[in-house]
Amino acid sequence: MNGAPAVLFVCLGNICRSPLAEAAFRQTSQAAGLKVAIDSAGTGNWHVGKPPDPRAQATALHYGVDISNLRARQIEQADYTRLSHIMALDHENLADIEAAAPRDTTAHIALLLDYVPGREGQAVRDPYFGGDGLFEETWTDVSLAASALTEYFCR
Ligand code: 4NP
């Protein structure tokens, strides 16, 4: 890879799962001294310009990351060449990302949990319509991914 990796986490709304993935990876990569650019986006546009869901903000803050300054955006064509890696939180996100990929795509596109040994092929469950417990589950999953990614990019 030329230069530092640049990772884009992508879910549906960019207000729950991908901001948490961004938060967890920011924390883990910084602690490891890994130089990496980190961003997130949604495949949908319903929440563009909005801060993360209050439940996601509370969960991140509980684990030491303030994500109140993040604002949702939709994935755009330039992301496919600007970022080195685009990571989908679930299978629907992955299919939508792949379907919208321009011909000149250079980013490596994959399911996030494919980077986690033993969790390959699995989705990070959408917590939006669930209870607070689901946000804990989201944090557990994205934290595992953050550690695995840190190891992956450091080696
Ligand atoms: P996210 O969660 O994709 O993890 O940000 C969702 C946010 C909003 C909706 C669905 C999922 N929604 O239907 O508005």
Short mmCIF file of N, CA and C and ligand atoms in Angstrom, two decimals:
data_model
loop_
_atom_site.label_atom_id
_atom_site.label_comp_id
_atom_site.label_asym_id
_atom_site.label_seq_id
_atom_site.Cartn_x
_atom_site.Cartn_y
_atom_site.Cartn_z
N MET A 1 0.84 -1.20 0.00
CA MET A 1 0.00 0.00 0.00
C MET A 1 0.88 1.26 0.00
N ASN A 2 0.53 2.22 -0.84
CA ASN A 2 1.27 3.48 -0.87
C ASN A 2 0.70 4.44 0.17
N GLY A 3 1.57 4.90 1.10
CA GLY A 3 1.11 5.86 2.10
C GLY A 3 0.26 5.21 3.17
N ALA A 4 -0.26 6.08 4.05
CA ALA A 4 -1.07 5.59 5.17
C ALA A 4 -2.42 5.09 4.66
N PRO A 5 -2.94 4.03 5.30
CA PRO A 5 -4.27 3.57 4.90
C PRO A 5 -5.34 4.60 5.25
N ALA A 6 -6.41 4.59 4.49
CA ALA A 6 -7.55 5.48 4.74
C ALA A 6 -8.80 4.62 4.70
N VAL A 7 -9.48 4.55 5.84
CA VAL A 7 -10.60 3.62 5.99
C VAL A 7 -11.93 4.35 6.09
N LEU A 8 -12.91 3.88 5.35
CA LEU A 8 -14.27 4.42 5.43
C LEU A 8 -15.21 3.32 5.93
N PHE A 9 -15.86 3.56 7.05
CA PHE A 9 -16.84 2.62 7.57
C PHE A 9 -18.22 3.03 7.05
N VAL A 10 -18.98 2.07 6.55
CA VAL A 10 -20.27 2.42 5.94
C VAL A 10 -21.41 1.54 6.47
N CYS A 11 -22.44 2.21 7.00
CA CYS A 11 -23.67 1.50 7.38
C CYS A 11 -24.83 2.13 6.62
N LEU A 12 -26.03 2.00 7.12
CA LEU A 12 -27.20 2.52 6.39
C LEU A 12 -27.38 4.02 6.63
N GLY A 13 -27.46 4.39 7.90
CA GLY A 13 -27.80 5.79 8.22
C GLY A 13 -26.64 6.68 8.58
N ASN A 14 -25.48 6.08 8.91
CA ASN A 14 -24.30 6.81 9.41
C ASN A 14 -24.59 7.56 10.71
N ILE A 15 -25.52 7.01 11.51
CA ILE A 15 -25.77 7.62 12.82
C ILE A 15 -25.62 6.62 13.97
N CYS A 16 -25.50 5.32 13.67
CA CYS A 16 -25.36 4.33 14.75
C CYS A 16 -24.07 3.51 14.62
N ARG A 17 -24.05 2.58 13.69
CA ARG A 17 -22.95 1.63 13.65
C ARG A 17 -21.64 2.21 13.11
N SER A 18 -21.69 2.89 11.96
CA SER A 18 -20.41 3.37 11.40
C SER A 18 -19.75 4.47 12.24
N PRO A 19 -20.51 5.37 12.90
CA PRO A 19 -19.82 6.31 13.80
C PRO A 19 -19.17 5.59 14.98
N LEU A 20 -19.78 4.50 15.45
CA LEU A 20 -19.18 3.73 16.55
C LEU A 20 -17.93 2.99 16.06
N ALA A 21 -17.98 2.49 14.84
CA ALA A 21 -16.79 1.83 14.27
C ALA A 21 -15.66 2.85 14.14
N GLU A 22 -16.02 4.05 13.70
CA GLU A 22 -15.04 5.14 13.56
C GLU A 22 -14.43 5.46 14.93
N ALA A 23 -15.27 5.56 15.93
CA ALA A 23 -14.81 5.90 17.29
C ALA A 23 -13.88 4.83 17.84
N ALA A 24 -14.27 3.57 17.70
CA ALA A 24 -13.49 2.47 18.26
C ALA A 24 -12.13 2.37 17.55
N PHE A 25 -12.15 2.51 16.24
CA PHE A 25 -10.89 2.38 15.49
C PHE A 25 -9.98 3.58 15.73
N ARG A 26 -10.57 4.77 15.90
CA ARG A 26 -9.78 5.95 16.22
C ARG A 26 -9.02 5.71 17.53
N GLN A 27 -9.75 5.21 18.52
CA GLN A 27 -9.18 4.96 19.85
C GLN A 27 -8.07 3.91 19.79
N THR A 28 -8.37 2.79 19.16
CA THR A 28 -7.42 1.67 19.13
C THR A 28 -6.19 1.98 18.28
N SER A 29 -6.40 2.62 17.13
CA SER A 29 -5.26 2.91 16.25
C SER A 29 -4.35 3.97 16.87
N GLN A 30 -4.97 4.96 17.54
CA GLN A 30 -4.17 6.00 18.21
C GLN A 30 -3.31 5.40 19.30
N ALA A 31 -3.91 4.51 20.10
CA ALA A 31 -3.19 3.88 21.20
C ALA A 31 -2.01 3.07 20.67
N ALA A 32 -2.14 2.54 19.46
CA ALA A 32 -1.08 1.73 18.86
C ALA A 32 -0.08 2.57 18.07
N GLY A 33 -0.37 3.88 17.94
CA GLY A 33 0.51 4.74 17.17
C GLY A 33 0.41 4.51 15.67
N LEU A 34 -0.70 3.95 15.24
CA LEU A 34 -0.91 3.68 13.82
C LEU A 34 -1.39 4.94 13.10
N LYS A 35 -0.72 5.25 11.99
CA LYS A 35 -1.13 6.41 11.21
C LYS A 35 -2.18 5.94 10.19
N VAL A 36 -3.39 6.41 10.36
CA VAL A 36 -4.48 5.99 9.47
C VAL A 36 -5.54 7.08 9.42
N ALA A 37 -6.11 7.30 8.24
CA ALA A 37 -7.23 8.25 8.13
C ALA A 37 -8.52 7.45 8.31
N ILE A 38 -9.45 8.00 9.09
CA ILE A 38 -10.68 7.27 9.41
C ILE A 38 -11.89 8.16 9.15
N ASP A 39 -12.88 7.61 8.48
CA ASP A 39 -14.09 8.37 8.16
C ASP A 39 -15.26 7.38 8.16
N SER A 40 -16.49 7.91 8.12
CA SER A 40 -17.65 7.02 8.01
C SER A 40 -18.71 7.69 7.16
N ALA A 41 -19.61 6.88 6.64
CA ALA A 41 -20.69 7.39 5.77
C ALA A 41 -21.84 6.38 5.80
N GLY A 42 -22.97 6.79 5.24
CA GLY A 42 -24.13 5.91 5.13
C GLY A 42 -24.45 5.66 3.66
N THR A 43 -25.13 4.55 3.39
CA THR A 43 -25.60 4.33 2.01
C THR A 43 -26.85 5.16 1.76
N GLY A 44 -27.61 5.44 2.82
CA GLY A 44 -28.85 6.23 2.69
C GLY A 44 -28.60 7.70 2.99
N ASN A 45 -29.59 8.52 2.66
CA ASN A 45 -29.41 9.97 2.86
C ASN A 45 -30.37 10.60 3.87
N TRP A 46 -31.14 9.77 4.58
CA TRP A 46 -32.17 10.30 5.48
C TRP A 46 -31.60 11.15 6.61
N HIS A 47 -30.42 10.84 7.07
CA HIS A 47 -29.90 11.51 8.27
C HIS A 47 -28.74 12.45 7.98
N VAL A 48 -28.52 12.77 6.71
CA VAL A 48 -27.39 13.62 6.32
C VAL A 48 -27.39 14.93 7.12
N GLY A 49 -26.23 15.25 7.68
CA GLY A 49 -26.07 16.48 8.46
C GLY A 49 -26.39 16.34 9.93
N LYS A 50 -26.94 15.15 10.32
CA LYS A 50 -27.33 14.95 11.73
C LYS A 50 -26.18 14.36 12.54
N PRO A 51 -26.14 14.68 13.84
CA PRO A 51 -25.14 14.04 14.71
C PRO A 51 -25.53 12.57 14.94
N PRO A 52 -24.62 11.79 15.48
CA PRO A 52 -24.96 10.38 15.77
C PRO A 52 -26.17 10.26 16.70
N ASP A 53 -26.87 9.14 16.57
CA ASP A 53 -28.00 8.82 17.46
C ASP A 53 -27.55 9.02 18.92
N PRO A 54 -28.39 9.61 19.77
CA PRO A 54 -28.01 9.85 21.17
C PRO A 54 -27.54 8.58 21.89
N ARG A 55 -28.12 7.44 21.52
CA ARG A 55 -27.71 6.17 22.15
C ARG A 55 -26.29 5.79 21.72
N ALA A 56 -25.96 6.07 20.47
CA ALA A 56 -24.60 5.81 19.98
C ALA A 56 -23.61 6.76 20.65
N GLN A 57 -24.02 8.02 20.79
CA GLN A 57 -23.14 9.01 21.44
C GLN A 57 -22.86 8.59 22.88
N ALA A 58 -23.92 8.14 23.59
CA ALA A 58 -23.77 7.76 24.99
C ALA A 58 -22.85 6.54 25.12
N THR A 59 -23.01 5.59 24.20
CA THR A 59 -22.19 4.37 24.25
C THR A 59 -20.72 4.72 24.00
N ALA A 60 -20.46 5.53 22.99
CA ALA A 60 -19.07 5.90 22.69
C ALA A 60 -18.45 6.66 23.87
N LEU A 61 -19.22 7.58 24.43
CA LEU A 61 -18.71 8.38 25.54
C LEU A 61 -18.39 7.49 26.75
N HIS A 62 -19.27 6.51 26.97
CA HIS A 62 -19.06 5.56 28.06
C HIS A 62 -17.71 4.86 27.92
N TYR A 63 -17.32 4.61 26.66
CA TYR A 63 -16.04 3.92 26.43
C TYR A 63 -14.91 4.90 26.08
N GLY A 64 -15.15 6.19 26.34
CA GLY A 64 -14.06 7.14 26.26
C GLY A 64 -13.90 7.94 24.98
N VAL A 65 -14.90 7.89 24.09
CA VAL A 65 -14.78 8.65 22.84
C VAL A 65 -15.99 9.57 22.65
N ASP A 66 -15.72 10.84 22.48
CA ASP A 66 -16.79 11.81 22.23
C ASP A 66 -17.03 11.88 20.73
N ILE A 67 -18.23 11.46 20.29
CA ILE A 67 -18.52 11.50 18.84
C ILE A 67 -19.60 12.54 18.52
N SER A 68 -19.83 13.47 19.47
CA SER A 68 -20.92 14.45 19.27
C SER A 68 -20.65 15.38 18.09
N ASN A 69 -19.37 15.50 17.68
CA ASN A 69 -19.05 16.42 16.58
C ASN A 69 -19.21 15.79 15.20
N LEU A 70 -19.47 14.49 15.15
CA LEU A 70 -19.62 13.83 13.84
C LEU A 70 -20.95 14.23 13.21
N ARG A 71 -21.00 14.29 11.89
CA ARG A 71 -22.23 14.59 11.16
C ARG A 71 -22.38 13.58 10.04
N ALA A 72 -23.59 13.07 9.90
CA ALA A 72 -23.83 12.01 8.91
C ALA A 72 -23.68 12.54 7.49
N ARG A 73 -23.13 11.69 6.65
CA ARG A 73 -23.04 11.99 5.22
C ARG A 73 -23.30 10.71 4.45
N GLN A 74 -23.61 10.89 3.18
CA GLN A 74 -23.85 9.73 2.33
C GLN A 74 -22.58 9.40 1.57
N ILE A 75 -22.34 8.12 1.32
CA ILE A 75 -21.15 7.73 0.55
C ILE A 75 -21.25 8.36 -0.83
N GLU A 76 -20.11 8.80 -1.37
CA GLU A 76 -20.12 9.44 -2.69
C GLU A 76 -19.06 8.80 -3.58
N GLN A 77 -19.18 9.05 -4.86
CA GLN A 77 -18.33 8.39 -5.85
C GLN A 77 -16.83 8.61 -5.57
N ALA A 78 -16.46 9.81 -5.12
CA ALA A 78 -15.05 10.11 -4.86
C ALA A 78 -14.47 9.22 -3.76
N ASP A 79 -15.34 8.72 -2.86
CA ASP A 79 -14.84 7.87 -1.77
C ASP A 79 -14.16 6.60 -2.29
N TYR A 80 -14.61 6.13 -3.43
CA TYR A 80 -14.11 4.87 -3.97
C TYR A 80 -12.67 4.96 -4.46
N THR A 81 -12.18 6.17 -4.66
CA THR A 81 -10.77 6.34 -5.06
C THR A 81 -9.99 7.08 -3.97
N ARG A 82 -10.70 7.87 -3.16
CA ARG A 82 -10.04 8.67 -2.11
C ARG A 82 -9.58 7.80 -0.94
N LEU A 83 -10.37 6.76 -0.62
CA LEU A 83 -10.06 5.88 0.51
C LEU A 83 -9.40 4.60 0.00
N SER A 84 -8.55 4.01 0.85
CA SER A 84 -7.92 2.74 0.46
C SER A 84 -8.81 1.55 0.79
N HIS A 85 -9.65 1.71 1.83
CA HIS A 85 -10.51 0.61 2.27
C HIS A 85 -11.91 1.12 2.58
N ILE A 86 -12.92 0.44 2.06
CA ILE A 86 -14.31 0.74 2.40
C ILE A 86 -14.86 -0.51 3.08
N MET A 87 -15.34 -0.34 4.32
CA MET A 87 -15.78 -1.48 5.11
C MET A 87 -17.26 -1.39 5.44
N ALA A 88 -18.01 -2.39 5.00
CA ALA A 88 -19.46 -2.42 5.18
C ALA A 88 -19.81 -3.08 6.50
N LEU A 89 -20.78 -2.48 7.20
CA LEU A 89 -21.17 -3.05 8.49
C LEU A 89 -22.05 -4.29 8.34
N ASP A 90 -22.88 -4.32 7.28
CA ASP A 90 -23.68 -5.55 7.07
C ASP A 90 -23.74 -5.89 5.58
N HIS A 91 -24.41 -6.99 5.26
CA HIS A 91 -24.43 -7.50 3.89
C HIS A 91 -25.18 -6.58 2.94
N GLU A 92 -26.24 -5.97 3.44
CA GLU A 92 -27.02 -5.04 2.59
C GLU A 92 -26.16 -3.82 2.25
N ASN A 93 -25.44 -3.33 3.26
CA ASN A 93 -24.52 -2.20 3.03
C ASN A 93 -23.49 -2.59 1.97
N LEU A 94 -22.94 -3.80 2.10
CA LEU A 94 -21.92 -4.27 1.17
C LEU A 94 -22.47 -4.33 -0.26
N ALA A 95 -23.68 -4.88 -0.41
CA ALA A 95 -24.30 -4.99 -1.74
C ALA A 95 -24.55 -3.60 -2.32
N ASP A 96 -25.02 -2.67 -1.49
CA ASP A 96 -25.30 -1.31 -1.97
C ASP A 96 -24.00 -0.58 -2.37
N ILE A 97 -22.95 -0.78 -1.56
CA ILE A 97 -21.66 -0.15 -1.86
C ILE A 97 -21.11 -0.69 -3.18
N GLU A 98 -21.21 -2.00 -3.35
CA GLU A 98 -20.68 -2.62 -4.57
C GLU A 98 -21.49 -2.21 -5.79
N ALA A 99 -22.80 -2.10 -5.62
CA ALA A 99 -23.66 -1.74 -6.75
C ALA A 99 -23.39 -0.32 -7.23
N ALA A 100 -22.96 0.55 -6.31
CA ALA A 100 -22.74 1.96 -6.66
C ALA A 100 -21.28 2.25 -7.03
N ALA A 101 -20.44 1.21 -7.03
CA ALA A 101 -19.00 1.43 -7.26
C ALA A 101 -18.72 1.87 -8.69
N PRO A 102 -18.00 2.99 -8.84
CA PRO A 102 -17.64 3.43 -10.19
C PRO A 102 -16.58 2.51 -10.80
N ARG A 103 -16.46 2.60 -12.10
CA ARG A 103 -15.53 1.74 -12.83
C ARG A 103 -14.08 1.90 -12.39
N ASP A 104 -13.73 3.12 -11.96
CA ASP A 104 -12.33 3.38 -11.59
C ASP A 104 -12.04 3.17 -10.10
N THR A 105 -12.91 2.42 -9.43
CA THR A 105 -12.73 2.15 -8.00
C THR A 105 -11.35 1.55 -7.72
N THR A 106 -10.69 2.12 -6.71
CA THR A 106 -9.40 1.55 -6.29
C THR A 106 -9.47 1.04 -4.85
N ALA A 107 -10.46 1.51 -4.09
CA ALA A 107 -10.60 1.09 -2.70
C ALA A 107 -10.89 -0.41 -2.61
N HIS A 108 -10.37 -1.01 -1.58
CA HIS A 108 -10.66 -2.42 -1.29
C HIS A 108 -11.96 -2.46 -0.50
N ILE A 109 -12.96 -3.16 -1.02
CA ILE A 109 -14.29 -3.19 -0.40
C ILE A 109 -14.52 -4.54 0.27
N ALA A 110 -14.92 -4.52 1.54
CA ALA A 110 -15.14 -5.78 2.26
C ALA A 110 -16.15 -5.58 3.40
N LEU A 111 -16.60 -6.71 3.92
CA LEU A 111 -17.45 -6.70 5.11
C LEU A 111 -16.53 -6.50 6.33
N LEU A 112 -16.91 -5.59 7.22
CA LEU A 112 -16.03 -5.27 8.36
C LEU A 112 -15.59 -6.50 9.15
N LEU A 113 -16.55 -7.36 9.49
CA LEU A 113 -16.20 -8.49 10.36
C LEU A 113 -15.38 -9.57 9.64
N ASP A 114 -15.21 -9.43 8.33
CA ASP A 114 -14.29 -10.33 7.63
C ASP A 114 -12.86 -10.17 8.14
N TYR A 115 -12.58 -9.04 8.76
CA TYR A 115 -11.24 -8.80 9.30
C TYR A 115 -11.06 -9.42 10.69
N VAL A 116 -12.14 -9.93 11.27
CA VAL A 116 -12.08 -10.47 12.63
C VAL A 116 -12.07 -12.00 12.56
N PRO A 117 -10.94 -12.61 12.95
CA PRO A 117 -10.85 -14.07 12.91
C PRO A 117 -12.01 -14.71 13.68
N GLY A 118 -12.70 -15.62 13.04
CA GLY A 118 -13.84 -16.31 13.66
C GLY A 118 -15.17 -15.63 13.42
N ARG A 119 -15.15 -14.40 12.91
CA ARG A 119 -16.40 -13.68 12.66
C ARG A 119 -16.61 -13.40 11.17
N GLU A 120 -15.81 -14.02 10.32
CA GLU A 120 -15.89 -13.79 8.88
C GLU A 120 -17.31 -14.03 8.37
N GLY A 121 -17.75 -13.17 7.48
CA GLY A 121 -19.06 -13.33 6.85
C GLY A 121 -20.23 -12.85 7.70
N GLN A 122 -19.93 -12.36 8.90
CA GLN A 122 -21.02 -11.92 9.80
C GLN A 122 -21.27 -10.42 9.70
N ALA A 123 -22.50 -10.03 10.03
CA ALA A 123 -22.90 -8.63 10.01
C ALA A 123 -22.86 -8.03 11.40
N VAL A 124 -22.60 -6.72 11.47
CA VAL A 124 -22.83 -5.99 12.72
C VAL A 124 -24.31 -5.61 12.69
N ARG A 125 -25.04 -6.16 13.63
CA ARG A 125 -26.50 -6.02 13.66
C ARG A 125 -26.92 -4.55 13.81
N ASP A 126 -27.99 -4.19 13.08
CA ASP A 126 -28.51 -2.82 13.13
C ASP A 126 -29.21 -2.59 14.47
N PRO A 127 -28.71 -1.65 15.30
CA PRO A 127 -29.30 -1.44 16.63
C PRO A 127 -30.41 -0.39 16.64
N TYR A 128 -30.68 0.23 15.50
CA TYR A 128 -31.54 1.44 15.45
C TYR A 128 -32.92 1.22 16.06
N PHE A 129 -33.54 0.08 15.73
CA PHE A 129 -34.89 -0.17 16.21
C PHE A 129 -34.92 -1.03 17.47
N GLY A 130 -33.73 -1.26 18.06
CA GLY A 130 -33.66 -2.10 19.25
C GLY A 130 -33.47 -1.29 20.52
N GLY A 131 -33.22 -1.97 21.62
CA GLY A 131 -33.00 -1.30 22.90
C GLY A 131 -31.54 -0.92 23.08
N ASP A 132 -31.26 -0.29 24.22
CA ASP A 132 -29.90 0.17 24.49
C ASP A 132 -28.89 -0.98 24.49
N GLY A 133 -29.35 -2.18 24.86
CA GLY A 133 -28.46 -3.34 24.90
C GLY A 133 -27.83 -3.63 23.56
N LEU A 134 -28.57 -3.28 22.51
CA LEU A 134 -28.04 -3.53 21.17
C LEU A 134 -26.84 -2.63 20.86
N PHE A 135 -26.83 -1.46 21.46
CA PHE A 135 -25.69 -0.55 21.23
C PHE A 135 -24.44 -1.08 21.92
N GLU A 136 -24.63 -1.77 23.04
CA GLU A 136 -23.50 -2.43 23.71
C GLU A 136 -22.94 -3.52 22.79
N GLU A 137 -23.87 -4.27 22.17
CA GLU A 137 -23.47 -5.33 21.25
C GLU A 137 -22.71 -4.73 20.06
N THR A 138 -23.22 -3.59 19.57
CA THR A 138 -22.54 -2.91 18.45
C THR A 138 -21.12 -2.53 18.87
N TRP A 139 -21.00 -1.97 20.09
CA TRP A 139 -19.67 -1.54 20.55
C TRP A 139 -18.72 -2.73 20.66
N THR A 140 -19.24 -3.85 21.18
CA THR A 140 -18.42 -5.06 21.30
C THR A 140 -17.90 -5.48 19.92
N ASP A 141 -18.80 -5.49 18.94
CA ASP A 141 -18.41 -5.91 17.59
C ASP A 141 -17.40 -4.95 16.96
N VAL A 142 -17.68 -3.64 17.04
CA VAL A 142 -16.78 -2.69 16.38
C VAL A 142 -15.44 -2.60 17.12
N SER A 143 -15.43 -2.88 18.41
CA SER A 143 -14.17 -2.89 19.16
C SER A 143 -13.31 -4.08 18.74
N LEU A 144 -13.94 -5.22 18.55
CA LEU A 144 -13.21 -6.39 18.05
C LEU A 144 -12.61 -6.07 16.70
N ALA A 145 -13.42 -5.44 15.85
CA ALA A 145 -12.96 -5.08 14.51
C ALA A 145 -11.82 -4.07 14.60
N ALA A 146 -11.94 -3.10 15.51
CA ALA A 146 -10.91 -2.07 15.64
C ALA A 146 -9.57 -2.70 16.02
N SER A 147 -9.60 -3.66 16.93
CA SER A 147 -8.36 -4.34 17.33
C SER A 147 -7.79 -5.15 16.18
N ALA A 148 -8.67 -5.85 15.48
CA ALA A 148 -8.21 -6.68 14.36
C ALA A 148 -7.63 -5.81 13.25
N LEU A 149 -8.26 -4.67 12.99
CA LEU A 149 -7.78 -3.77 11.94
C LEU A 149 -6.44 -3.15 12.32
N THR A 150 -6.31 -2.81 13.59
CA THR A 150 -5.06 -2.23 14.06
C THR A 150 -3.92 -3.22 13.84
N GLU A 151 -4.18 -4.46 14.17
CA GLU A 151 -3.18 -5.51 13.96
C GLU A 151 -2.90 -5.70 12.48
N TYR A 152 -3.96 -5.70 11.69
CA TYR A 152 -3.86 -5.90 10.24
C TYR A 152 -3.00 -4.82 9.58
N PHE A 153 -3.22 -3.57 9.99
CA PHE A 153 -2.48 -2.46 9.36
C PHE A 153 -1.09 -2.26 9.95
N CYS A 154 -0.87 -2.76 11.16
CA CYS A 154 0.45 -2.59 11.80
C CYS A 154 1.46 -3.64 11.34
N ARG A 155 0.96 -4.73 10.80
CA ARG A 155 1.92 -5.81 10.51
C ARG A 155 2.69 -5.57 9.22
P1 4NP B 1 -27.10 2.79 11.18
O1 4NP B 1 -28.53 2.64 11.85
O2 4NP B 1 -27.24 2.30 9.75
O3 4NP B 1 -26.26 1.91 12.01
O4 4NP B 1 -26.74 4.25 11.26
C1 4NP B 1 -29.72 3.09 11.26
C2 4NP B 1 -30.04 4.42 11.33
C3 4NP B 1 -31.25 4.86 10.81
C4 4NP B 1 -32.10 3.96 10.20
C5 4NP B 1 -31.76 2.62 10.13
C6 4NP B 1 -30.56 2.19 10.66
N1 4NP B 1 -33.33 4.41 9.68
O5 4NP B 1 -34.11 3.57 9.25
O6 4NP B 1 -33.59 5.62 9.70
#
